[in-house]
mmCIF file of C-alpha atoms and ligand atoms in Angstrom:
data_model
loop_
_atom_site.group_PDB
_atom_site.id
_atom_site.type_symbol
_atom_site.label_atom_id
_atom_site.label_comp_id
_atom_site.label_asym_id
_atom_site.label_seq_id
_atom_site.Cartn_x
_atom_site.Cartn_y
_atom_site.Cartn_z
ATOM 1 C CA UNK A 1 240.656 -137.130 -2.574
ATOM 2 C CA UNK A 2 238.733 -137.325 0.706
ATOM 3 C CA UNK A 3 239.935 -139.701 3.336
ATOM 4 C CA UNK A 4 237.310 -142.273 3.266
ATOM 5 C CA UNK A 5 238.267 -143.061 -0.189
ATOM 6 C CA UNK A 6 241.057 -144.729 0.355
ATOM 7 C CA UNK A 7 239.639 -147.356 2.409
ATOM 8 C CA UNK A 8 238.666 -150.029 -0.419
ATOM 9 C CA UNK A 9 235.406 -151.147 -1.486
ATOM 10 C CA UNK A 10 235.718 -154.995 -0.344
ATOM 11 C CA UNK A 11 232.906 -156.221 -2.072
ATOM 12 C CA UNK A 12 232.763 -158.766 -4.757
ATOM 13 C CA UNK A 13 230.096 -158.361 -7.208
ATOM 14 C CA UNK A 14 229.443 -159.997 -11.050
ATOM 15 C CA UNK A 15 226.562 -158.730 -13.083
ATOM 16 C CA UNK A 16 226.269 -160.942 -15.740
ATOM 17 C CA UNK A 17 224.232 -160.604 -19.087
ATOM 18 C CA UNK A 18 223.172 -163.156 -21.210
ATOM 19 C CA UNK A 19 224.398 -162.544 -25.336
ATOM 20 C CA UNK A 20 221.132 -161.036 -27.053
ATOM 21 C CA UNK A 21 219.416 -163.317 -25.071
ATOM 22 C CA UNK A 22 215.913 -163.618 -26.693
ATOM 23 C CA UNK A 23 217.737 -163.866 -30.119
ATOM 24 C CA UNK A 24 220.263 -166.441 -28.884
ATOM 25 C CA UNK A 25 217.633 -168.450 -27.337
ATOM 26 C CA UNK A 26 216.016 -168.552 -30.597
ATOM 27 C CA UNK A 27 219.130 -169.602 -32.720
ATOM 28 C CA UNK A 28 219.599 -172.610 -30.255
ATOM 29 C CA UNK A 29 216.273 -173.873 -30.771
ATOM 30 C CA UNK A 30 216.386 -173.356 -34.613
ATOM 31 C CA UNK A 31 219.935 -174.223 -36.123
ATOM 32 C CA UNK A 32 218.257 -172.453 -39.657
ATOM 33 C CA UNK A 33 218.332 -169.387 -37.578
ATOM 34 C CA UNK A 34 221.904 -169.445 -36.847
ATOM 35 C CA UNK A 35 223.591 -168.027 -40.112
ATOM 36 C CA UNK A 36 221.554 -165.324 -41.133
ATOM 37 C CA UNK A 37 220.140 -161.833 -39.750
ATOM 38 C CA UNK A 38 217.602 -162.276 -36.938
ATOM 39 C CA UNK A 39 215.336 -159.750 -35.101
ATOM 40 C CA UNK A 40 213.220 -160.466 -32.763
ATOM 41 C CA UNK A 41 209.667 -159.275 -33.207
ATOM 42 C CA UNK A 42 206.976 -159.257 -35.527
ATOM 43 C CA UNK A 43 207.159 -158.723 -39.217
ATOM 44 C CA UNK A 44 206.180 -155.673 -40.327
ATOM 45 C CA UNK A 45 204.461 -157.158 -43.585
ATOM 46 C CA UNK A 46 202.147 -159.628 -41.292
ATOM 47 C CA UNK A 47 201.223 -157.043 -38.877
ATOM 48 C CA UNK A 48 200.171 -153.915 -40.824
ATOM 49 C CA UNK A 49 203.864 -152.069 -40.109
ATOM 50 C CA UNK A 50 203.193 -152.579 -36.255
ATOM 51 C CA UNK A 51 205.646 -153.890 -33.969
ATOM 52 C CA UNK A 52 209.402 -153.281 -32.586
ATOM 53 C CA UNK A 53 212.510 -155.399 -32.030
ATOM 54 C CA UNK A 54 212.914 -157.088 -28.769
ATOM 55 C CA UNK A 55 216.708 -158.094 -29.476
ATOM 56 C CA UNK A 56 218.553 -158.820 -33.100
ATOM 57 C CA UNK A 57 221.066 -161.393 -32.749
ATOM 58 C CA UNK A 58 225.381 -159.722 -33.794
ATOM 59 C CA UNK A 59 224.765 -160.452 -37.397
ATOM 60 C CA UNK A 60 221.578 -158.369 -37.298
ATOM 61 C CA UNK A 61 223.573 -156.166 -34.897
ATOM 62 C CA UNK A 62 226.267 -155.479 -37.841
ATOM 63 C CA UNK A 63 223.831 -153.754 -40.300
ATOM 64 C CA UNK A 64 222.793 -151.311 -38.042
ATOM 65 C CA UNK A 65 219.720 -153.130 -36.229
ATOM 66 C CA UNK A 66 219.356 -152.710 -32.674
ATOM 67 C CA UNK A 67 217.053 -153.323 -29.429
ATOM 68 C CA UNK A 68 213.937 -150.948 -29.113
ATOM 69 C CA UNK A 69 214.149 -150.367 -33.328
ATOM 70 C CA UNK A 70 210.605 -149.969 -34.793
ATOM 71 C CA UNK A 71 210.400 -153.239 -37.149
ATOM 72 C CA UNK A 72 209.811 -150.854 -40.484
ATOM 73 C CA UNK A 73 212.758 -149.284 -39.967
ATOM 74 C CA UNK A 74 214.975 -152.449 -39.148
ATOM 75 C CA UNK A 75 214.361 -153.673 -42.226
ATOM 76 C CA UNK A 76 214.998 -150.511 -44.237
ATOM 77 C CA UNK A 77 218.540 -150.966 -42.335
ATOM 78 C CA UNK A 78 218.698 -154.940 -43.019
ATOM 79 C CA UNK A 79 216.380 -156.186 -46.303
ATOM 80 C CA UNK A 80 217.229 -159.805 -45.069
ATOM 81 C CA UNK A 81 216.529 -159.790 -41.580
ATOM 82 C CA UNK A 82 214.624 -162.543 -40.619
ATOM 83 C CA UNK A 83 211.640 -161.999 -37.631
ATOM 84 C CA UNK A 84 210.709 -164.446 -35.250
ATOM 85 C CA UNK A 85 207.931 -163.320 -33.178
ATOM 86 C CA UNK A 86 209.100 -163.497 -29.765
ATOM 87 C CA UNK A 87 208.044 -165.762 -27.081
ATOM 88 C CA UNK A 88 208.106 -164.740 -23.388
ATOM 89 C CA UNK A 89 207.027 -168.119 -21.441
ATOM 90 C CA UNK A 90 209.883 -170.205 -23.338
ATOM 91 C CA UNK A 91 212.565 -166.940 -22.130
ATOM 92 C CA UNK A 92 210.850 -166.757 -18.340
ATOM 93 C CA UNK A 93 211.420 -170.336 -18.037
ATOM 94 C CA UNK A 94 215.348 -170.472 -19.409
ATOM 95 C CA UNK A 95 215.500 -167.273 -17.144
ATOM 96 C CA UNK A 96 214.427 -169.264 -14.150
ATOM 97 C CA UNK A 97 216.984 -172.255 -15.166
ATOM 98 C CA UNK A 98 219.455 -169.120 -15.102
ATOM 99 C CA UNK A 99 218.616 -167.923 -11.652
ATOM 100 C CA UNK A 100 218.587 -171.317 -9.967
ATOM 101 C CA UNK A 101 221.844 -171.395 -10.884
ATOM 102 C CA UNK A 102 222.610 -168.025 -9.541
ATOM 103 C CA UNK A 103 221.515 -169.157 -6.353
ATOM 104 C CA UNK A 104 224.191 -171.723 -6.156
ATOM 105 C CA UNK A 105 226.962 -168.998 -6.387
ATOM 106 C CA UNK A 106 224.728 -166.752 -3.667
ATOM 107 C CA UNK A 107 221.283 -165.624 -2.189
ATOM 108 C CA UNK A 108 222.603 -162.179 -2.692
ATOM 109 C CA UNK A 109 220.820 -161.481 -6.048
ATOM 110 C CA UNK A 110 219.535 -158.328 -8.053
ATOM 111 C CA UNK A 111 217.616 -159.305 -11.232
ATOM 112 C CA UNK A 112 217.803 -156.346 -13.784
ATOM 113 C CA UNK A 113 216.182 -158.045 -16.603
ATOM 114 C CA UNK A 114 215.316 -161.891 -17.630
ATOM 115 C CA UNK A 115 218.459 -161.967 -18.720
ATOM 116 C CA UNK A 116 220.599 -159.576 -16.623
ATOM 117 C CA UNK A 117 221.207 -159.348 -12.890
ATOM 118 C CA UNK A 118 224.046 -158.537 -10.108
ATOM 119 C CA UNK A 119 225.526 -161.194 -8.359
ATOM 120 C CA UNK A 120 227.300 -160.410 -4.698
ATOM 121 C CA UNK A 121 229.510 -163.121 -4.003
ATOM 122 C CA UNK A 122 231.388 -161.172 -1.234
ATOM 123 C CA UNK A 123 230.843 -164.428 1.363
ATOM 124 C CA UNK A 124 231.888 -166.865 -1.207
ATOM 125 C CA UNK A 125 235.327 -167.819 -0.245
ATOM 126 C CA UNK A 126 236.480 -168.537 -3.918
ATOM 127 C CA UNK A 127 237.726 -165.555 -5.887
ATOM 128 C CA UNK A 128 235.580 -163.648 -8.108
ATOM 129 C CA UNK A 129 237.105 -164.509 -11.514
ATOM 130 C CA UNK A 130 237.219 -168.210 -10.609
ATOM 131 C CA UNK A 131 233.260 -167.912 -9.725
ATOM 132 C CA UNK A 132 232.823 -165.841 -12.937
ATOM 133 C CA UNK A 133 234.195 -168.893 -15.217
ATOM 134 C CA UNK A 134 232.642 -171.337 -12.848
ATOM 135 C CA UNK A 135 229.226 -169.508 -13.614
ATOM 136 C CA UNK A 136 229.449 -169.107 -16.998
ATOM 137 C CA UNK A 137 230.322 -172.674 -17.073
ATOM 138 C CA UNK A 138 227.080 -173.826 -15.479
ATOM 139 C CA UNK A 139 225.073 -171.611 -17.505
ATOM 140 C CA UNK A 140 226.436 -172.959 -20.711
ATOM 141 C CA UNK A 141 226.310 -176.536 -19.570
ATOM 142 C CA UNK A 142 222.751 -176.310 -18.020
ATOM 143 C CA UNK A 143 221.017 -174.015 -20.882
ATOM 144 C CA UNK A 144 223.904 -173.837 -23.896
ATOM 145 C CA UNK A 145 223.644 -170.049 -23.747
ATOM 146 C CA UNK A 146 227.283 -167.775 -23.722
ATOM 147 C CA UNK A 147 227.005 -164.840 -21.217
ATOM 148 C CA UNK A 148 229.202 -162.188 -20.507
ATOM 149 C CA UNK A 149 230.529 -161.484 -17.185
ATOM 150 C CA UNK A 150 231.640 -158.011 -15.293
ATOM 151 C CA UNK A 151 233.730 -158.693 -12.162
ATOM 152 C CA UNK A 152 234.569 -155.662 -9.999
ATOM 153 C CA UNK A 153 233.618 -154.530 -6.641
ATOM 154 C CA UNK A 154 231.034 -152.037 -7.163
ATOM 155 C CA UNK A 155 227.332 -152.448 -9.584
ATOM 156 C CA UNK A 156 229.051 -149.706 -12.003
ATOM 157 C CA UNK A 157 232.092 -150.937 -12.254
ATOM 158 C CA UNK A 158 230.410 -154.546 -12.598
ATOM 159 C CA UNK A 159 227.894 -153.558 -15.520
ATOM 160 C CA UNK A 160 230.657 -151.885 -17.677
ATOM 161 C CA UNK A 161 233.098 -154.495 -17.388
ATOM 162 C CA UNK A 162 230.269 -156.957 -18.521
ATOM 163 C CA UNK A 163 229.705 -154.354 -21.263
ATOM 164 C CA UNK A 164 233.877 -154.288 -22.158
ATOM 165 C CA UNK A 165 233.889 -157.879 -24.055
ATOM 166 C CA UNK A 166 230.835 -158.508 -25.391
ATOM 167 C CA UNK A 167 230.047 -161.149 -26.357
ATOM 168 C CA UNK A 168 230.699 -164.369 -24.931
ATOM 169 C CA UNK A 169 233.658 -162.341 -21.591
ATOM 170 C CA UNK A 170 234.877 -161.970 -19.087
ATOM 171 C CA UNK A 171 236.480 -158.427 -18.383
ATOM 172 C CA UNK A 172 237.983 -158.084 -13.968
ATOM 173 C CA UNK A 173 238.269 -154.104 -13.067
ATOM 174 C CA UNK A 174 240.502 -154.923 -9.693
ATOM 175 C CA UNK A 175 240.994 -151.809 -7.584
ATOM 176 C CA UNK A 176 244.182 -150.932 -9.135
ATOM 177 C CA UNK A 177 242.762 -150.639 -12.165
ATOM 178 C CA UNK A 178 239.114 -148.791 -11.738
ATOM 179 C CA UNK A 179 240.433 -145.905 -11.934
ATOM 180 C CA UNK A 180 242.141 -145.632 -15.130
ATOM 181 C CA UNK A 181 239.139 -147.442 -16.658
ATOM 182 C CA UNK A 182 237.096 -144.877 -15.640
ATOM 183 C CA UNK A 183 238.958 -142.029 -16.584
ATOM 184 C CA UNK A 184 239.197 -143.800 -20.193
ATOM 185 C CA UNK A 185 235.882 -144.544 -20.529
ATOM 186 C CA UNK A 186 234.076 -141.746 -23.169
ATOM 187 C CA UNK A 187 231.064 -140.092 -21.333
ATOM 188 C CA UNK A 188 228.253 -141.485 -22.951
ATOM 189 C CA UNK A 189 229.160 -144.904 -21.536
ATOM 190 C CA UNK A 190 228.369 -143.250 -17.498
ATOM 191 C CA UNK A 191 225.740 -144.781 -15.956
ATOM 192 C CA UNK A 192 222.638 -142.547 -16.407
ATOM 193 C CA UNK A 193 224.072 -140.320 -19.217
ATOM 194 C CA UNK A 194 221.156 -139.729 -21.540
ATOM 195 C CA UNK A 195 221.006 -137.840 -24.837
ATOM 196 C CA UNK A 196 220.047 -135.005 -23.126
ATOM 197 C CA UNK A 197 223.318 -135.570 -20.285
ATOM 198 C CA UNK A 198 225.314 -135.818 -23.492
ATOM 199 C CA UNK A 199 224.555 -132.996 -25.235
ATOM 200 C CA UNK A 200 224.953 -130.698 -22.451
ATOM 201 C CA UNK A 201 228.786 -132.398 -22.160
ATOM 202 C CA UNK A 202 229.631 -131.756 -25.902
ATOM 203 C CA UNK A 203 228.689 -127.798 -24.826
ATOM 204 C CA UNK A 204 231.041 -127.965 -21.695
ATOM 205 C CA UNK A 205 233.983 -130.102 -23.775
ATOM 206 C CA UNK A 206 233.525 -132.983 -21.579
ATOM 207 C CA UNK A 207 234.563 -136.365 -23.828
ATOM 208 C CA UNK A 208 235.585 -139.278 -21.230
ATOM 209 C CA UNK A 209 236.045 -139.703 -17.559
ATOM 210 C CA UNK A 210 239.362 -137.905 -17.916
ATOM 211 C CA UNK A 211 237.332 -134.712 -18.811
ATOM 212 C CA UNK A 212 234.615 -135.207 -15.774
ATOM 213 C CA UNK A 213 237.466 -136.089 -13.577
ATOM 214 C CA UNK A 214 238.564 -132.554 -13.699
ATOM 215 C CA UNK A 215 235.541 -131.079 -12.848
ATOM 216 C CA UNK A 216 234.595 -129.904 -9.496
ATOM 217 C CA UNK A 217 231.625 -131.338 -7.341
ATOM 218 C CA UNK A 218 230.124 -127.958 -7.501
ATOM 219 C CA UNK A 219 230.228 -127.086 -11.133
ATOM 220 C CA UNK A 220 228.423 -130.781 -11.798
ATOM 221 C CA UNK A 221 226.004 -129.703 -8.756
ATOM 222 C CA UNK A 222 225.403 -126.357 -11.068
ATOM 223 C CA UNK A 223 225.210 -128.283 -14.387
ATOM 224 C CA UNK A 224 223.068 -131.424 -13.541
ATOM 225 C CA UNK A 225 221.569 -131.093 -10.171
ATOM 226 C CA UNK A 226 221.817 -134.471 -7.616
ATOM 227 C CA UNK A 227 223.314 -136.121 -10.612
ATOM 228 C CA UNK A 228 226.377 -134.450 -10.387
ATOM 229 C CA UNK A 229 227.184 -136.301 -7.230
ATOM 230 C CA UNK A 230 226.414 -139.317 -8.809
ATOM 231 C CA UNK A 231 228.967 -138.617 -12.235
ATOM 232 C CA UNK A 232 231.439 -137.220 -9.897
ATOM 233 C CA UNK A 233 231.511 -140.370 -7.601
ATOM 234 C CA UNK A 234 231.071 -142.343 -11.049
ATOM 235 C CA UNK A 235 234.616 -140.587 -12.360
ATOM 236 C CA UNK A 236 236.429 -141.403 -9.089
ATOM 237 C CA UNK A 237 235.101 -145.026 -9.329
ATOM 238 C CA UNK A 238 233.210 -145.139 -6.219
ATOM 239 C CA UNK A 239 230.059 -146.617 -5.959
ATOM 240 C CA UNK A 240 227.962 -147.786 -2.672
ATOM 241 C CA UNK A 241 224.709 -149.167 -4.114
ATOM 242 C CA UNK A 242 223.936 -152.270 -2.331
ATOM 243 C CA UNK A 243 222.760 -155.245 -4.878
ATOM 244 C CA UNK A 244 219.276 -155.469 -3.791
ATOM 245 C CA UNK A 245 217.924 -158.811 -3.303
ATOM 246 C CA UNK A 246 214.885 -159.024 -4.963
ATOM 247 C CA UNK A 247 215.195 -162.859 -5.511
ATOM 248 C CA UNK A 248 212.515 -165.154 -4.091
ATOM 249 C CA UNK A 249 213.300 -165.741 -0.327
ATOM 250 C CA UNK A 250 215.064 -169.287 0.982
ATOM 251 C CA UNK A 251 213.192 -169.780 3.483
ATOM 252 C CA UNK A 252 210.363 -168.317 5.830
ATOM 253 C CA UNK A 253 209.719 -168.853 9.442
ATOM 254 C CA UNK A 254 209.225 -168.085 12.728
ATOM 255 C CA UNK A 255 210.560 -168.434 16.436
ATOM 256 C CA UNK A 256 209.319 -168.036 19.943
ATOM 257 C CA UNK A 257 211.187 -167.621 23.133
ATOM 258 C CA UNK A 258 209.908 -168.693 26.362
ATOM 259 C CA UNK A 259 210.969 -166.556 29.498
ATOM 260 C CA UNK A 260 210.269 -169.947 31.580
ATOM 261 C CA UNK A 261 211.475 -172.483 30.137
ATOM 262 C CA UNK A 262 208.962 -175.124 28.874
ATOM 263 C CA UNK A 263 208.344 -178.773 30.688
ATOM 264 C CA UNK A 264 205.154 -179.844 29.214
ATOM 265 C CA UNK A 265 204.402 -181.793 25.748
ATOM 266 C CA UNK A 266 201.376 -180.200 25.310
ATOM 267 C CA UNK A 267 202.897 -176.378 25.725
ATOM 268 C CA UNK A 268 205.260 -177.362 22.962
ATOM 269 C CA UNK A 269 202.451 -178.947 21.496
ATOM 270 C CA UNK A 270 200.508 -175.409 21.323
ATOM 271 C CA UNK A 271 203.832 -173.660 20.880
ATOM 272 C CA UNK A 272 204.410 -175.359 17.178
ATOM 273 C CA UNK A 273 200.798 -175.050 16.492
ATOM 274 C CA UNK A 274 200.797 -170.960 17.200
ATOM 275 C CA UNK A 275 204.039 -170.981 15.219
ATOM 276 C CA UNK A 276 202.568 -172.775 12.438
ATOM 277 C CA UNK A 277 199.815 -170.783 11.945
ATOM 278 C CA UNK A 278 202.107 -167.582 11.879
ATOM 279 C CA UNK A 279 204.123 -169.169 9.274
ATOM 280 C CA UNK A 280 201.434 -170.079 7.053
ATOM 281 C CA UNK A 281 200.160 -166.735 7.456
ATOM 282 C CA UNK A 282 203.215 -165.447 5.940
ATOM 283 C CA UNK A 283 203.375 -168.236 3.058
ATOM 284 C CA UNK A 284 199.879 -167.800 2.099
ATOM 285 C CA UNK A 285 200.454 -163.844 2.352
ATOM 286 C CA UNK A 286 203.291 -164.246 -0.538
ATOM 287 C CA UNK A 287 201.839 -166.762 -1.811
ATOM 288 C CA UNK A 288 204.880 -169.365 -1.271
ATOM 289 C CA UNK A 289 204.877 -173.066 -0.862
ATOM 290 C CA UNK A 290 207.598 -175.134 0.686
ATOM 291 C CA UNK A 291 209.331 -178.401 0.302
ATOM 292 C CA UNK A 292 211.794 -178.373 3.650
ATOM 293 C CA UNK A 293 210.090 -178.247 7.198
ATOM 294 C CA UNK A 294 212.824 -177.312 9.849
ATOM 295 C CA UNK A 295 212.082 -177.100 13.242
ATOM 296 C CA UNK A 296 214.543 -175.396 16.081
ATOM 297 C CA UNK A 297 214.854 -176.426 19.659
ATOM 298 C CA UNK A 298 216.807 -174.731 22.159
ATOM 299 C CA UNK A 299 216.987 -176.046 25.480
ATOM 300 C CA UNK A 300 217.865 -174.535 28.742
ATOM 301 C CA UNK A 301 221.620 -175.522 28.581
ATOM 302 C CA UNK A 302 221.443 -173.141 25.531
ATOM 303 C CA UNK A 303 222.143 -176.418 23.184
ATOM 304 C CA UNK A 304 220.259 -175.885 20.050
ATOM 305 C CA UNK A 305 219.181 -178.614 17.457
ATOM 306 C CA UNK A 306 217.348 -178.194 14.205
ATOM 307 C CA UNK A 307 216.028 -180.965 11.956
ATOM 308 C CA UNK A 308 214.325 -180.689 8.699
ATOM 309 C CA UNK A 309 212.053 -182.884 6.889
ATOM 310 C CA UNK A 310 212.427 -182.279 3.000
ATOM 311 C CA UNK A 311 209.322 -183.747 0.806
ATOM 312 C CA UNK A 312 209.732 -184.287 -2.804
ATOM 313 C CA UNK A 313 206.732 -181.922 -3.532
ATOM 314 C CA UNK A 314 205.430 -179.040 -1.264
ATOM 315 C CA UNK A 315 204.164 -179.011 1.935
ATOM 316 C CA UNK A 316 200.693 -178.491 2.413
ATOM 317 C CA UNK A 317 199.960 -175.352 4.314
ATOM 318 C CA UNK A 318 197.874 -176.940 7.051
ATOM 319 C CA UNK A 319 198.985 -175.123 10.591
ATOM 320 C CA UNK A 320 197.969 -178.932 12.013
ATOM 321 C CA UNK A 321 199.654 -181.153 10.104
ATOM 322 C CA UNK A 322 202.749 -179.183 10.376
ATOM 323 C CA UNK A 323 202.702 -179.072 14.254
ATOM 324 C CA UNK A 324 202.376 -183.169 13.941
ATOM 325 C CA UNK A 325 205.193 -183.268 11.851
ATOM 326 C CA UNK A 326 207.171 -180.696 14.353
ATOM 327 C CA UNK A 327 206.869 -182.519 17.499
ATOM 328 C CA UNK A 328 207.297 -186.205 15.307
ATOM 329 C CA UNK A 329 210.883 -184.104 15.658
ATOM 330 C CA UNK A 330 210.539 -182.975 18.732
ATOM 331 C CA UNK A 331 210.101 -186.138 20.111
ATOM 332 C CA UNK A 332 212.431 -187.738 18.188
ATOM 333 C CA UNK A 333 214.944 -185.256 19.673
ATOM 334 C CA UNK A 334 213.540 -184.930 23.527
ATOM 335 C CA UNK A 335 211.940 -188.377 23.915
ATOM 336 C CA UNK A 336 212.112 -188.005 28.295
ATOM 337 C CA UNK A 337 212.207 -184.847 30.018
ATOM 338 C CA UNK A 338 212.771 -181.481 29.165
ATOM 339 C CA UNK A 339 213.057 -177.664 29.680
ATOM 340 C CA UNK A 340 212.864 -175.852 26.265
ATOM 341 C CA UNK A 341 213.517 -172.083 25.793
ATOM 342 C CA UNK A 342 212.967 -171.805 22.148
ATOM 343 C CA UNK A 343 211.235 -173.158 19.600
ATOM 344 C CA UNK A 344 210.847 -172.394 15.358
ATOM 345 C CA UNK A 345 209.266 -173.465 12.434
ATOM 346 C CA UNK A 346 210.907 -172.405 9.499
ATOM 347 C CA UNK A 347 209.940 -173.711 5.795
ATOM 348 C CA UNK A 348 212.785 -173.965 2.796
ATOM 349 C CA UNK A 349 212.932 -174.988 -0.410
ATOM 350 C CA UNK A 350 210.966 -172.054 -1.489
ATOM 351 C CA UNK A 351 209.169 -172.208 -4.362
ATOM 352 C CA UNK A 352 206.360 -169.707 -5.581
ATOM 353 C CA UNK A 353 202.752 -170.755 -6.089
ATOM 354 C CA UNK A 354 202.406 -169.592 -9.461
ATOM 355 C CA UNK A 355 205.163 -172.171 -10.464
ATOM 356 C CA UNK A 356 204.193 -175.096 -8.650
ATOM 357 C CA UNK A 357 200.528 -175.269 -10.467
ATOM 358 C CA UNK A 358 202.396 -174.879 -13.955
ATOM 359 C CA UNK A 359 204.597 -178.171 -12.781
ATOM 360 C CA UNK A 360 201.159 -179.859 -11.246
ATOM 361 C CA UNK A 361 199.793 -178.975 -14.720
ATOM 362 C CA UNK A 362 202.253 -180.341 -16.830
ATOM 363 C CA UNK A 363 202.488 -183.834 -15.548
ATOM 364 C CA UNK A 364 198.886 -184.733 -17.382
HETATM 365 MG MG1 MG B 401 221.548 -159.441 -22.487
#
């Protein structure tokens, strides 16, 4: 194996799936729905044969029903499966419960689905299978939902250990173990590996990771194009995909450094105001609203102070009445002389716009 390989992969990463999570959500609400075969979609009978199932819940699951399944033919498979049209605002909104919580195990955070995302907790100091329970915990207490939980230290590696005990686990692949997991694992179960991918193993004899193991990056390279790097990295469980944090951002703001160093109220005083107007640029750009107001100092003697003012609903984004609130601080902070170098604005407490009116909304 080349030598780069053998320095490890130190990164911690969960991806973490919520149990048939549009069925599950259902049973919770309904207690009648609990004991018997549920799909998720509409019922054929009501809806002229039209319509497909989101997610059947394991009973379902058992008589051959699956995700994606034209409704006719689910209930060919299962007479007694019962449909519950699905409903999308009640799942977004346990989905944002779900990430919230996320965000208190890291910022690092790749949604997948509403119900599915990777987690890098590489700068939490507590070990990955203790965050694992911890988060699984929190999502059961907050939402009473079960989840299942991948730990490893690559996206692969995390997804198919969240696959290995389903439902309701927790399966670790530690270094010393990826690779025999890998070379276990039958082919269909590679990341990527299609019906089409499939078929074209059965024709070369290749059944697990054992069998793709053995072949050589050039005969993959001759069989399946750039994929073959992919499967053959795959076999020797080695992944580098970053998770990609597509997660709402913490905070947004902006800073300015002076090359002379500022004496005068009123530069600072135009200072916050330019930097307020750049920052609600941004907000209003992404259409984000903020309920934390920080503002950074940093003086000549290279001392820096920040202090935030945290409102129980949004900030306004009024350039003006944010520069009034930054040099309230300022002043607070400076209130004789002074020789500033830097100065920010940065807003926290992110939330998006669209969310805020539903909450505005729902208090009449
Ligand atoms: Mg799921």
């Amino acid at each position: 194996m080349s030598e780069f390989l053998q320095a490890k992969d130190h990164r911690r990463i969960l991806h973490v799936d919520i149990d048939a999570f549009y069925a599950q959500v259902e049973m919770r609400d309904n207690p009648k729905l609990r004991q018997v075969p549920l799909g998720i979609g509409r019922d054929p009978d009501q809806h002229h044969g039209h319509g497909v199932i989101a997610t059947a819940n394991y009973i379902a699951r058992k008589a051959g029903v699956h995700s994606a399944m034209g409704a006719i033919e689910a209930k060919k498979a299962c007479p007694n499966l019962v449909f519950v049209a699905p409903n999308f605002e009640k799942y977004r909104a346990i989905s944002a419960q779900i990430h919230a919580i996320f965000h208190e195990f890291t910022d690092m955070i790749e949604p997948v689905a509403l119900d599915e995302a990777y987690l890098d907790v590489s700068a939490n100091k507590m070990a990955a299978p203790t965050l694992a329970a911890q988060l699984r915990h929190r999502i059961w207490e907050e939402t009473h939902l079960t989840c299942s939980v991948g730990v490893s230290y690559n996206k692969v590696l995390a997804k198919l250990g969240s696959e290995h005990h389903k439902p309701n686990g927790v399966t670790v692949i530690p270094h010393d173990l990826a690779q025999d997991f890998m070379l276990n694992l039958p082919i269909r179960k590679f990341r990527g590996v299609g019906q089409k991918t499939l078929e074209k193993f059965e024709k070369l004899g290749v059944k697990d990771g054992r069998d793709l193991f053995a072949m050589s990056l050039d005969d993959l390279r001759v069989h399946f194009g750039s994929f073959g790097d992919v499967l053959y990295w795959q076999a020797r469980a080695t992944h580098f995909s970053p998770v990609k944090d597509r997660s709402v951002r913490q905070s947004v703001g902006k800073e300015s450094t002076f090359e002379f160093a500022l004496h005068d109220r009123s530069q600072i005083e135009a200072a916050f105001k330019d930097l307020a107007e750049k920052v609600v640029a941004n907000m209003t750009k992404r259409k984000l609203l903020g309920r934390t107001l920080t503002v950074k100092i940093r003086d000549e003697q290279f001392k820096t102070q920040t202090k935030g003012i945290t409102q129980s609903t949004t900030f306004d984004l009024d350039p003006a009445f944010m520069a009034r609130q930054a040099m309230l601080i300022f002043d607070e902070l400076y209130p004789e002389e002074f020789a500033i170098r830097l100065l920010g604005i940065t807003f926290s407490n992110i939330v998006e716009q669209k969310y805020e009116a539903v909450s505005l909304f729902d208090q009449f």
